[in-house]
Amino acid sequence: MVINDTILDEILNYLDDSLKGLALQQDFTEWNGLRNFVEGQYDIRLDSLLRGKASGIHHLESGMKNKVIMRKQRLVDRLKEEFLKKSKTN
């Protein structure tokens, strides 16, 4: 299946929501541990979701790959802010 921008956006929105919820449930005491967890889970889940569409990361156009990279980084940045806020209150 050819992945278009709409399908990719749906996949990335789902990843953002599910990983944000999952990451906030984890009990990491250091940011690097949480970051590594989120980045690893992002890659695994993205691959799984693309396979579910009979595609893969290697089938995406370079612009779409860049979108994936930017969205992943944006999620990591947002989670870092939340992690640091939570760390300050504890």
CSV table of N, CA, C and O in Angstrom, one decimal:
chain,number,residue,atom,x,y,z
A,1,MET,N,0.8,-1.2,0.0
A,1,MET,CA,0.0,0.0,0.0
A,1,MET,C,0.9,1.2,0.0
A,1,MET,O,1.9,1.3,0.7
A,2,VAL,N,0.5,2.2,-0.8
A,2,VAL,CA,1.2,3.5,-0.8
A,2,VAL,C,0.7,4.3,0.3
A,2,VAL,O,-0.5,4.5,0.5
A,3,ILE,N,1.6,4.8,1.1
A,3,ILE,CA,1.2,5.7,2.3
A,3,ILE,C,1.2,7.1,1.8
A,3,ILE,O,2.2,7.6,1.2
A,4,ASN,N,0.1,7.8,2.0
A,4,ASN,CA,0.1,9.2,1.6
A,4,ASN,C,0.2,10.1,2.9
A,4,ASN,O,0.2,9.5,4.0
A,5,ASP,N,0.2,11.4,2.7
A,5,ASP,CA,0.4,12.3,3.8
A,5,ASP,C,-0.7,12.1,4.9
A,5,ASP,O,-0.5,12.2,6.1
A,6,THR,N,-1.9,11.9,4.4
A,6,THR,CA,-3.1,11.8,5.4
A,6,THR,C,-2.9,10.5,6.2
A,6,THR,O,-3.1,10.6,7.5
A,7,ILE,N,-2.6,9.4,5.6
A,7,ILE,CA,-2.4,8.2,6.4
A,7,ILE,C,-1.2,8.3,7.3
A,7,ILE,O,-1.3,7.9,8.5
A,8,LEU,N,-0.1,8.9,6.8
A,8,LEU,CA,1.0,9.1,7.7
A,8,LEU,C,0.7,10.0,8.9
A,8,LEU,O,1.1,9.7,10.0
A,9,ASP,N,0.0,11.1,8.6
A,9,ASP,CA,-0.4,12.0,9.8
A,9,ASP,C,-1.3,11.2,10.8
A,9,ASP,O,-1.1,11.4,12.0
A,10,GLU,N,-2.2,10.4,10.3
A,10,GLU,CA,-3.0,9.6,11.2
A,10,GLU,C,-2.1,8.7,12.1
A,10,GLU,O,-2.3,8.5,13.3
A,11,ILE,N,-1.2,8.0,11.5
A,11,ILE,CA,-0.2,7.1,12.2
A,11,ILE,C,0.6,7.9,13.2
A,11,ILE,O,0.7,7.5,14.3
A,12,LEU,N,1.1,9.1,12.8
A,12,LEU,CA,1.9,9.9,13.7
A,12,LEU,C,1.1,10.4,14.8
A,12,LEU,O,1.6,10.5,16.0
A,13,ASN,N,-0.1,10.8,14.6
A,13,ASN,CA,-1.0,11.3,15.6
A,13,ASN,C,-1.2,10.2,16.7
A,13,ASN,O,-1.2,10.5,17.9
A,14,TYR,N,-1.5,9.0,16.2
A,14,TYR,CA,-1.7,7.9,17.0
A,14,TYR,C,-0.5,7.6,17.9
A,14,TYR,O,-0.6,7.4,19.1
A,15,LEU,N,0.7,7.6,17.2
A,15,LEU,CA,1.9,7.4,18.0
A,15,LEU,C,2.1,8.4,19.1
A,15,LEU,O,2.5,8.1,20.2
A,16,ASP,N,1.9,9.7,18.7
A,16,ASP,CA,2.1,10.8,19.7
A,16,ASP,C,1.2,10.5,20.9
A,16,ASP,O,1.7,10.6,22.1
A,17,ASP,N,-0.1,10.3,20.7
A,17,ASP,CA,-1.0,10.1,21.8
A,17,ASP,C,-0.7,8.9,22.6
A,17,ASP,O,-0.7,8.9,23.8
A,18,SER,N,-0.4,7.7,22.0
A,18,SER,CA,-0.2,6.5,22.7
A,18,SER,C,1.1,6.5,23.5
A,18,SER,O,1.2,6.1,24.6
A,19,LEU,N,2.2,7.1,22.9
A,19,LEU,CA,3.4,7.1,23.5
A,19,LEU,C,3.5,8.1,24.7
A,19,LEU,O,4.2,7.9,25.7
A,20,LYS,N,2.8,9.2,24.5
A,20,LYS,CA,2.7,10.2,25.5
A,20,LYS,C,2.1,9.6,26.8
A,20,LYS,O,2.6,9.7,27.9
A,21,GLY,N,1.0,8.9,26.6
A,21,GLY,CA,0.3,8.3,27.7
A,21,GLY,C,1.2,7.2,28.3
A,21,GLY,O,1.3,7.1,29.5
A,22,LEU,N,1.8,6.4,27.5
A,22,LEU,CA,2.6,5.3,28.0
A,22,LEU,C,3.8,5.9,28.7
A,22,LEU,O,4.2,5.4,29.8
A,23,ALA,N,4.5,6.9,28.2
A,23,ALA,CA,5.7,7.4,28.8
A,23,ALA,C,5.4,8.1,30.2
A,23,ALA,O,6.2,7.9,31.1
A,24,LEU,N,4.2,8.7,30.3
A,24,LEU,CA,3.9,9.4,31.5
A,24,LEU,C,3.5,8.3,32.6
A,24,LEU,O,3.6,8.7,33.8
A,25,GLN,N,3.2,7.1,32.2
A,25,GLN,CA,2.9,6.1,33.2
A,25,GLN,C,4.2,5.4,33.7
A,25,GLN,O,4.2,4.7,34.8
A,26,GLN,N,5.3,5.6,33.0
A,26,GLN,CA,6.6,4.9,33.4
A,26,GLN,C,7.2,5.7,34.6
A,26,GLN,O,6.9,6.9,34.8
A,27,ASP,N,8.0,5.0,35.4
A,27,ASP,CA,8.6,5.6,36.6
A,27,ASP,C,10.1,5.7,36.4
A,27,ASP,O,10.8,5.1,37.2
A,28,PHE,N,10.5,6.5,35.5
A,28,PHE,CA,11.9,6.7,35.2
A,28,PHE,C,12.4,7.9,36.1
A,28,PHE,O,11.6,8.8,36.4
A,29,THR,N,13.6,7.7,36.7
A,29,THR,CA,14.1,8.7,37.6
A,29,THR,C,15.1,9.6,36.8
A,29,THR,O,15.4,10.7,37.3
A,30,GLU,N,15.5,9.2,35.6
A,30,GLU,CA,16.4,10.0,34.8
A,30,GLU,C,15.8,10.2,33.4
A,30,GLU,O,15.2,9.3,32.9
A,31,TRP,N,16.0,11.4,32.9
A,31,TRP,CA,15.5,11.8,31.6
A,31,TRP,C,16.0,10.9,30.5
A,31,TRP,O,15.3,10.4,29.6
A,32,ASN,N,17.3,10.5,30.5
A,32,ASN,CA,17.9,9.7,29.5
A,32,ASN,C,17.2,8.3,29.4
A,32,ASN,O,17.0,7.8,28.3
A,33,GLY,N,16.8,7.8,30.5
A,33,GLY,CA,16.2,6.5,30.4
A,33,GLY,C,14.8,6.6,29.8
A,33,GLY,O,14.4,5.8,28.9
A,34,LEU,N,14.1,7.6,30.1
A,34,LEU,CA,12.8,7.9,29.5
A,34,LEU,C,12.9,8.2,28.0
A,34,LEU,O,12.2,7.6,27.2
A,35,ARG,N,13.9,9.0,27.7
A,35,ARG,CA,14.1,9.3,26.2
A,35,ARG,C,14.4,8.1,25.4
A,35,ARG,O,13.9,7.9,24.4
A,36,ASN,N,15.3,7.3,25.9
A,36,ASN,CA,15.7,6.0,25.2
A,36,ASN,C,14.5,5.1,25.1
A,36,ASN,O,14.3,4.5,24.0
A,37,PHE,N,13.7,5.0,26.1
A,37,PHE,CA,12.5,4.2,26.0
A,37,PHE,C,11.5,4.7,25.0
A,37,PHE,O,11.0,3.9,24.1
A,38,VAL,N,11.2,6.0,25.0
A,38,VAL,CA,10.3,6.6,24.0
A,38,VAL,C,10.8,6.5,22.6
A,38,VAL,O,10.1,6.1,21.7
A,39,GLU,N,12.1,6.8,22.4
A,39,GLU,CA,12.6,6.7,21.0
A,39,GLU,C,12.6,5.2,20.5
A,39,GLU,O,12.3,5.0,19.3
A,40,GLY,N,12.9,4.3,21.3
A,40,GLY,CA,12.9,2.9,20.9
A,40,GLY,C,11.4,2.4,20.6
A,40,GLY,O,11.2,1.8,19.6
A,41,GLN,N,10.5,2.8,21.5
A,41,GLN,CA,9.1,2.4,21.3
A,41,GLN,C,8.5,3.1,20.1
A,41,GLN,O,7.7,2.5,19.3
A,42,TYR,N,8.9,4.3,19.8
A,42,TYR,CA,8.5,5.0,18.6
A,42,TYR,C,8.8,4.3,17.4
A,42,TYR,O,8.0,4.0,16.5
A,43,ASP,N,10.1,3.9,17.3
A,43,ASP,CA,10.6,3.2,16.1
A,43,ASP,C,9.9,1.8,15.9
A,43,ASP,O,9.4,1.5,14.8
A,44,ILE,N,9.7,1.1,17.0
A,44,ILE,CA,9.1,-0.2,17.0
A,44,ILE,C,7.6,-0.1,16.6
A,44,ILE,O,7.2,-0.8,15.7
A,45,ARG,N,6.9,0.8,17.2
A,45,ARG,CA,5.5,1.0,16.9
A,45,ARG,C,5.3,1.5,15.5
A,45,ARG,O,4.3,1.2,14.9
A,46,LEU,N,6.1,2.5,15.1
A,46,LEU,CA,6.0,3.0,13.7
A,46,LEU,C,6.1,1.9,12.7
A,46,LEU,O,5.3,1.8,11.8
A,47,ASP,N,7.1,1.1,12.9
A,47,ASP,CA,7.4,0.0,12.0
A,47,ASP,C,6.2,-1.0,12.0
A,47,ASP,O,5.7,-1.4,10.9
A,48,SER,N,5.6,-1.3,13.1
A,48,SER,CA,4.5,-2.2,13.2
A,48,SER,C,3.3,-1.6,12.5
A,48,SER,O,2.5,-2.3,11.8
A,49,LEU,N,3.0,-0.3,12.7
A,49,LEU,CA,1.9,0.4,12.1
A,49,LEU,C,2.0,0.4,10.6
A,49,LEU,O,1.0,0.2,9.9
A,50,LEU,N,3.2,0.7,10.1
A,50,LEU,CA,3.4,0.7,8.7
A,50,LEU,C,3.3,-0.7,8.1
A,50,LEU,O,2.7,-0.8,7.0
A,51,ARG,N,3.8,-1.7,8.8
A,51,ARG,CA,3.6,-3.1,8.3
A,51,ARG,C,2.1,-3.4,8.2
A,51,ARG,O,1.7,-4.2,7.3
A,52,GLY,N,1.3,-2.9,9.1
A,52,GLY,CA,-0.1,-3.1,9.1
A,52,GLY,C,-0.8,-2.6,7.9
A,52,GLY,O,-1.8,-3.0,7.5
A,53,LYS,N,-0.1,-1.6,7.3
A,53,LYS,CA,-0.6,-1.0,6.1
A,53,LYS,C,0.2,-1.6,4.9
A,53,LYS,O,0.1,-1.0,3.8
A,54,ALA,N,0.8,-2.7,5.0
A,54,ALA,CA,1.6,-3.3,4.0
A,54,ALA,C,2.7,-2.4,3.4
A,54,ALA,O,2.9,-2.3,2.2
A,55,SER,N,3.3,-1.7,4.3
A,55,SER,CA,4.4,-0.8,3.9
A,55,SER,C,5.5,-0.8,4.9
A,55,SER,O,5.6,-1.7,5.8
A,56,GLY,N,6.4,0.1,4.8
A,56,GLY,CA,7.5,0.1,5.8
A,56,GLY,C,8.2,1.5,5.6
A,56,GLY,O,8.0,2.3,4.7
A,57,ILE,N,9.1,1.8,6.6
A,57,ILE,CA,9.8,3.1,6.6
A,57,ILE,C,10.6,3.3,5.3
A,57,ILE,O,10.7,4.4,4.8
A,58,HIS,N,11.1,2.2,4.7
A,58,HIS,CA,11.9,2.3,3.5
A,58,HIS,C,11.0,2.6,2.3
A,58,HIS,O,11.6,3.0,1.3
A,59,HIS,N,9.7,2.5,2.4
A,59,HIS,CA,8.8,2.8,1.3
A,59,HIS,C,8.4,4.3,1.3
A,59,HIS,O,7.9,4.8,0.3
A,60,LEU,N,8.7,5.0,2.4
A,60,LEU,CA,8.3,6.4,2.5
A,60,LEU,C,9.2,7.3,1.6
A,60,LEU,O,10.4,7.1,1.5
A,61,GLU,N,8.6,8.3,1.1
A,61,GLU,CA,9.4,9.3,0.4
A,61,GLU,C,10.3,10.1,1.4
A,61,GLU,O,10.0,10.1,2.6
A,62,SER,N,11.3,10.8,0.9
A,62,SER,CA,12.2,11.4,1.8
A,62,SER,C,11.5,12.5,2.6
A,62,SER,O,11.8,12.7,3.8
A,63,GLY,N,10.6,13.2,2.0
A,63,GLY,CA,9.8,14.2,2.7
A,63,GLY,C,9.0,13.7,3.9
A,63,GLY,O,8.9,14.3,4.9
A,64,MET,N,8.5,12.5,3.6
A,64,MET,CA,7.7,11.8,4.7
A,64,MET,C,8.6,11.3,5.8
A,64,MET,O,8.3,11.4,7.0
A,65,LYS,N,9.8,10.8,5.4
A,65,LYS,CA,10.8,10.4,6.5
A,65,LYS,C,11.2,11.6,7.3
A,65,LYS,O,11.3,11.5,8.5
A,66,ASN,N,11.4,12.7,6.7
A,66,ASN,CA,11.7,14.0,7.4
A,66,ASN,C,10.6,14.3,8.4
A,66,ASN,O,10.8,14.8,9.5
A,67,LYS,N,9.4,14.2,7.9
A,67,LYS,CA,8.2,14.5,8.8
A,67,LYS,C,8.2,13.5,10.0
A,67,LYS,O,8.0,14.0,11.1
A,68,VAL,N,8.5,12.3,9.8
A,68,VAL,CA,8.6,11.3,10.9
A,68,VAL,C,9.7,11.7,11.9
A,68,VAL,O,9.4,11.8,13.1
A,69,ILE,N,10.8,12.1,11.4
A,69,ILE,CA,11.9,12.5,12.3
A,69,ILE,C,11.5,13.8,13.1
A,69,ILE,O,11.8,13.8,14.3
A,70,MET,N,10.9,14.7,12.4
A,70,MET,CA,10.5,16.0,13.1
A,70,MET,C,9.5,15.7,14.2
A,70,MET,O,9.5,16.3,15.3
A,71,ARG,N,8.5,14.9,13.8
A,71,ARG,CA,7.4,14.6,14.8
A,71,ARG,C,8.0,13.8,16.0
A,71,ARG,O,7.6,14.1,17.1
A,72,LYS,N,8.9,12.9,15.8
A,72,LYS,CA,9.5,12.1,16.9
A,72,LYS,C,10.2,13.1,17.8
A,72,LYS,O,10.1,13.0,19.0
A,73,GLN,N,11.0,14.0,17.2
A,73,GLN,CA,11.7,15.0,18.0
A,73,GLN,C,10.8,15.9,18.8
A,73,GLN,O,11.1,16.2,20.0
A,74,ARG,N,9.7,16.3,18.2
A,74,ARG,CA,8.8,17.2,18.8
A,74,ARG,C,8.2,16.5,20.0
A,74,ARG,O,8.0,17.1,21.1
A,75,LEU,N,7.8,15.2,19.9
A,75,LEU,CA,7.3,14.4,21.0
A,75,LEU,C,8.3,14.3,22.1
A,75,LEU,O,8.0,14.5,23.3
A,76,VAL,N,9.5,14.0,21.8
A,76,VAL,CA,10.6,13.9,22.8
A,76,VAL,C,10.8,15.2,23.5
A,76,VAL,O,10.9,15.2,24.8
A,77,ASP,N,10.8,16.3,22.8
A,77,ASP,CA,10.9,17.6,23.4
A,77,ASP,C,9.8,17.9,24.4
A,77,ASP,O,10.0,18.4,25.5
A,78,ARG,N,8.5,17.6,24.0
A,78,ARG,CA,7.4,17.8,24.9
A,78,ARG,C,7.4,16.9,26.1
A,78,ARG,O,7.1,17.4,27.2
A,79,LEU,N,7.8,15.7,25.9
A,79,LEU,CA,8.0,14.8,27.1
A,79,LEU,C,9.1,15.2,28.0
A,79,LEU,O,8.9,15.1,29.2
A,80,LYS,N,10.1,15.8,27.5
A,80,LYS,CA,11.2,16.3,28.3
A,80,LYS,C,10.7,17.4,29.2
A,80,LYS,O,11.0,17.5,30.4
A,81,GLU,N,10.0,18.3,28.6
A,81,GLU,CA,9.4,19.5,29.4
A,81,GLU,C,8.5,18.9,30.5
A,81,GLU,O,8.7,19.4,31.7
A,82,GLU,N,7.7,18.0,30.2
A,82,GLU,CA,6.8,17.4,31.2
A,82,GLU,C,7.6,16.7,32.3
A,82,GLU,O,7.3,16.7,33.5
A,83,PHE,N,8.6,15.9,31.9
A,83,PHE,CA,9.4,15.2,32.8
A,83,PHE,C,10.1,16.1,33.7
A,83,PHE,O,10.1,15.9,35.0
A,84,LEU,N,10.7,17.2,33.2
A,84,LEU,CA,11.4,18.1,34.1
A,84,LEU,C,10.5,18.9,35.0
A,84,LEU,O,10.8,19.1,36.2
A,85,LYS,N,9.3,19.2,34.6
A,85,LYS,CA,8.3,19.8,35.5
A,85,LYS,C,7.9,18.9,36.6
A,85,LYS,O,7.8,19.2,37.7
A,86,LYS,N,7.7,17.6,36.2
A,86,LYS,CA,7.3,16.6,37.2
A,86,LYS,C,8.5,16.4,38.2
A,86,LYS,O,8.2,16.2,39.4
A,87,SER,N,9.7,16.4,37.7
A,87,SER,CA,10.9,16.2,38.6
A,87,SER,C,11.0,17.3,39.6
A,87,SER,O,11.4,17.1,40.7
A,88,LYS,N,10.7,18.5,39.2
A,88,LYS,CA,10.8,19.7,40.1
A,88,LYS,C,9.8,19.7,41.2
A,88,LYS,O,10.0,20.1,42.3
A,89,THR,N,8.6,19.1,40.9
A,89,THR,CA,7.5,19.1,41.9
A,89,THR,C,7.7,17.9,42.9
A,89,THR,O,7.1,17.9,43.9
A,90,ASN,N,8.5,16.9,42.5
A,90,ASN,CA,8.7,15.8,43.4
A,90,ASN,C,9.8,16.0,44.3
A,90,ASN,O,10.7,16.4,44.4
